[in-house]
Amino acid sequence: MSYYPSVGDIATLRERLAAAPARAPSGDWAELADNRAPTPAAVLVPVVVRAEAPALLFTKRTDHLHHHPGQISFPGGRVEAGDASPVETALRETEEEIGLHRRHVELLGALPDYLTGTGFRVTPVVGVVRPPFELTLDAFEVAEAFEVPLAHFLDPANHEAHSIVHEGRLRTFHAMPYQGYFIWGATAGIIMSLYRLLGQRS
């Protein structure tokens, strides 16, 4: 059985991210993007420190968006010309999408980049968020923001494997449903990177 530290041990998460070696990008269907240069993007993986236990903060995208409508995601988006780094992209997009100012975010590090079948190379930036804070959602992009206990994702009993036929091939993907929310695709893949990081033995 893998060892998992207490989900309240933010220091462990900080240490694991600082000590993690550089790793190749991951991705469920990364081969779909092989024939084109991926578009750089970044998301913030917000670990909210609650009195009862840490939680991950998610957004639900509005149904009319061109990319991934209605899906559960972390706040973020594509890197823009004025962004100095993927960290800047993640913080800027988080402020724009949900109104969470960067002063509330303690940056811990980054997980391996994630290649999506839609052609993005996403850098997941992990940050601790300490209440109190208020969110102001961009109603055009974000339908809802909600939290899920981190412990839910550290329990392999909550990990599912699904498959669909896409472009004539059977493809599998991770999913981690929670109380009516279907968390899958790149978001679930990034969570799996976090799960593997915390599963490393000391």
C-alpha positions as a printed Julia matrix, in Angstrom:
202×3 Matrix{Float64}:
   0.0    0.0     0.0
   1.33   3.47   -0.89
   2.15   5.87    1.87
   0.18   9.12    1.91
   0.95  11.91    4.35
  -1.78  13.65    6.27
  -3.78  15.77    3.84
  -3.31  18.58    6.36
   0.46  18.45    5.97
   1.03  21.36    3.6
   4.72  21.27    4.52
   4.98  17.81    2.97
   3.43  19.06   -0.26
   5.85  21.99   -0.32
   8.84  19.7     0.25
   7.77  17.16   -2.36
   7.3   19.85   -5.01
  10.65  21.46   -4.19
  12.46  18.11   -4.39
  10.67  16.72   -7.46
  13.0   16.22  -10.45
  12.11  17.65  -13.84
   9.73  15.27  -15.57
   8.48  14.81  -19.11
   4.98  16.13  -19.8
   2.06  13.79  -19.16
  -1.24  13.58  -20.99
  -4.01  11.1   -21.67
  -4.19  11.69  -25.41
  -0.99  13.63  -25.97
  -0.37  11.87  -29.3
  -3.29  13.79  -30.82
  -1.17  16.96  -30.65
   1.97  15.4   -32.16
   1.56  17.08  -35.52
   1.27  20.62  -34.26
   3.16  22.81  -31.82
   1.16  22.89  -28.56
  -0.19  26.22  -27.32
   1.35  27.16  -23.94
  -1.16  27.49  -21.12
  -1.17  27.4   -17.31
  -3.62  26.72  -14.5
  -3.54  27.34  -10.78
  -4.1   24.25   -8.62
  -5.48  26.02   -5.52
  -5.12  24.07   -2.27
  -7.45  25.84    0.17
  -6.5   25.48    3.83
  -9.73  24.85    5.71
 -10.02  24.2     9.45
 -11.39  20.71    8.87
  -9.09  19.65    6.01
  -7.48  21.04    2.83
  -9.6   21.23   -0.33
  -9.02  21.83   -4.02
 -10.83  24.76   -5.62
 -12.41  24.2    -9.05
 -14.44  26.11  -11.59
 -17.23  24.9   -13.83
 -16.93  26.46  -17.25
 -19.97  28.03  -18.9
 -21.69  26.04  -21.63
 -21.09  28.48  -24.47
 -17.27  28.53  -24.37
 -15.41  27.23  -27.44
 -12.89  25.11  -25.51
 -14.17  22.52  -23.0
 -17.66  24.01  -22.41
 -19.35  22.96  -19.19
 -16.34  21.05  -17.93
 -14.78  21.14  -14.47
 -11.37  22.82  -14.51
  -8.79  24.69  -12.51
  -8.68  28.46  -13.12
  -6.27  29.28  -15.94
  -5.84  29.74  -19.65
  -3.41  30.26  -22.5
  -0.16  32.16  -22.04
  -0.41  35.7   -23.41
   2.39  37.78  -24.88
   2.63  40.01  -21.81
   2.99  37.12  -19.35
   6.51  36.77  -17.95
   6.04  33.09  -17.08
   3.43  30.33  -16.71
   3.15  31.34  -13.05
   2.13  34.83  -14.13
  -0.42  33.31  -16.53
  -1.95  31.15  -13.79
  -2.2   34.03  -11.32
  -3.55  36.49  -13.9
  -6.16  34.08  -15.2
  -7.23  33.2   -11.66
  -7.75  36.87  -10.86
  -9.71  37.38  -14.08
 -11.88  34.25  -13.85
 -12.77  34.06  -10.16
 -11.47  37.27   -8.6
  -8.97  35.5    -6.32
  -6.1   37.96   -5.9
  -2.55  36.66   -5.95
  -1.93  38.08   -2.47
  -3.99  35.16   -1.14
  -1.82  32.57   -2.95
   1.39  31.06   -1.56
   3.16  29.45   -4.51
   4.61  26.0    -3.83
   5.86  24.87   -7.23
   4.61  23.2   -10.38
   3.53  19.72  -11.46
   4.68  18.23  -14.79
   3.23  19.94  -17.84
   0.11  18.29  -19.23
  -0.43  17.85  -22.98
  -4.07  17.89  -24.09
  -5.53  16.35  -27.18
  -6.89  19.79  -28.1
  -3.35  21.1   -28.55
  -2.43  22.81  -25.26
   0.65  22.3   -23.1
  -0.61  23.18  -19.62
   1.68  24.06  -16.7
  -0.1   23.27  -13.4
   1.07  25.78  -10.76
   0.32  24.67   -7.19
  -0.54  27.31   -4.61
  -1.86  27.34   -1.07
  -4.85  29.63   -0.5
  -5.59  30.73    3.06
  -9.0   32.14    4.01
 -10.56  34.55    4.37
 -11.01  35.44    0.72
 -13.9   36.33   -1.54
 -14.52  35.2    -5.1
 -16.02  37.29   -7.9
 -16.8   35.07  -10.87
 -16.5   36.17  -14.48
 -20.03  35.23  -15.55
 -18.99  34.84  -19.21
 -16.42  32.12  -18.48
 -17.31  30.64  -15.09
 -20.67  29.2   -14.15
 -19.66  28.08  -10.66
 -16.72  27.74   -8.25
 -16.66  24.98   -5.65
 -14.3   23.03   -3.38
 -13.67  19.3    -2.98
 -11.75  17.83   -0.02
  -8.22  16.87   -1.07
  -8.69  13.56    0.73
 -11.27  12.56   -1.9
  -8.58  12.52   -4.58
  -5.96  10.79   -2.44
  -8.23   7.77   -2.03
  -7.73   5.46   -5.04
 -11.24   4.11   -4.49
 -12.46   7.39   -6.01
 -10.38   7.03   -9.2
 -12.18   5.76  -12.29
 -11.03   4.82  -15.78
 -13.39   5.56  -18.67
 -13.08   5.09  -22.39
 -14.61   6.53  -25.55
 -14.09   6.08  -29.27
 -12.45   9.23  -30.64
 -11.31   9.61  -34.24
 -11.82   5.9   -34.74
  -9.69   4.8   -31.79
 -10.63   3.62  -28.31
  -9.15   6.07  -25.81
  -9.13   5.98  -22.03
  -9.15   8.83  -19.53
  -9.17   9.42  -15.77
 -12.28  10.54  -13.93
 -12.96  11.37  -10.28
 -16.66  12.11   -9.75
 -17.73  13.99   -6.64
 -21.32  14.69   -5.54
 -22.71  15.23   -9.01
 -19.56  16.82  -10.47
 -17.82  14.78  -13.17
 -14.13  15.69  -12.96
 -12.24  14.22  -15.9
  -9.83  14.9   -18.75
  -6.9   17.25  -18.2
  -8.18  18.28  -14.76
  -8.26  14.68  -13.55
  -4.9   14.04  -15.2
  -3.33  16.93  -13.28
  -4.87  15.63  -10.06
  -3.28  12.25  -10.79
   0.12  13.97  -10.98
  -0.54  15.45   -7.54
  -1.68  12.03   -6.27
   1.53  10.39   -7.5
   3.67  13.14   -5.98
   2.09  12.69   -2.57
   2.31   8.92   -2.91
   6.11   8.93   -3.03
   7.67   7.33    0.0
   9.78   9.54    2.23
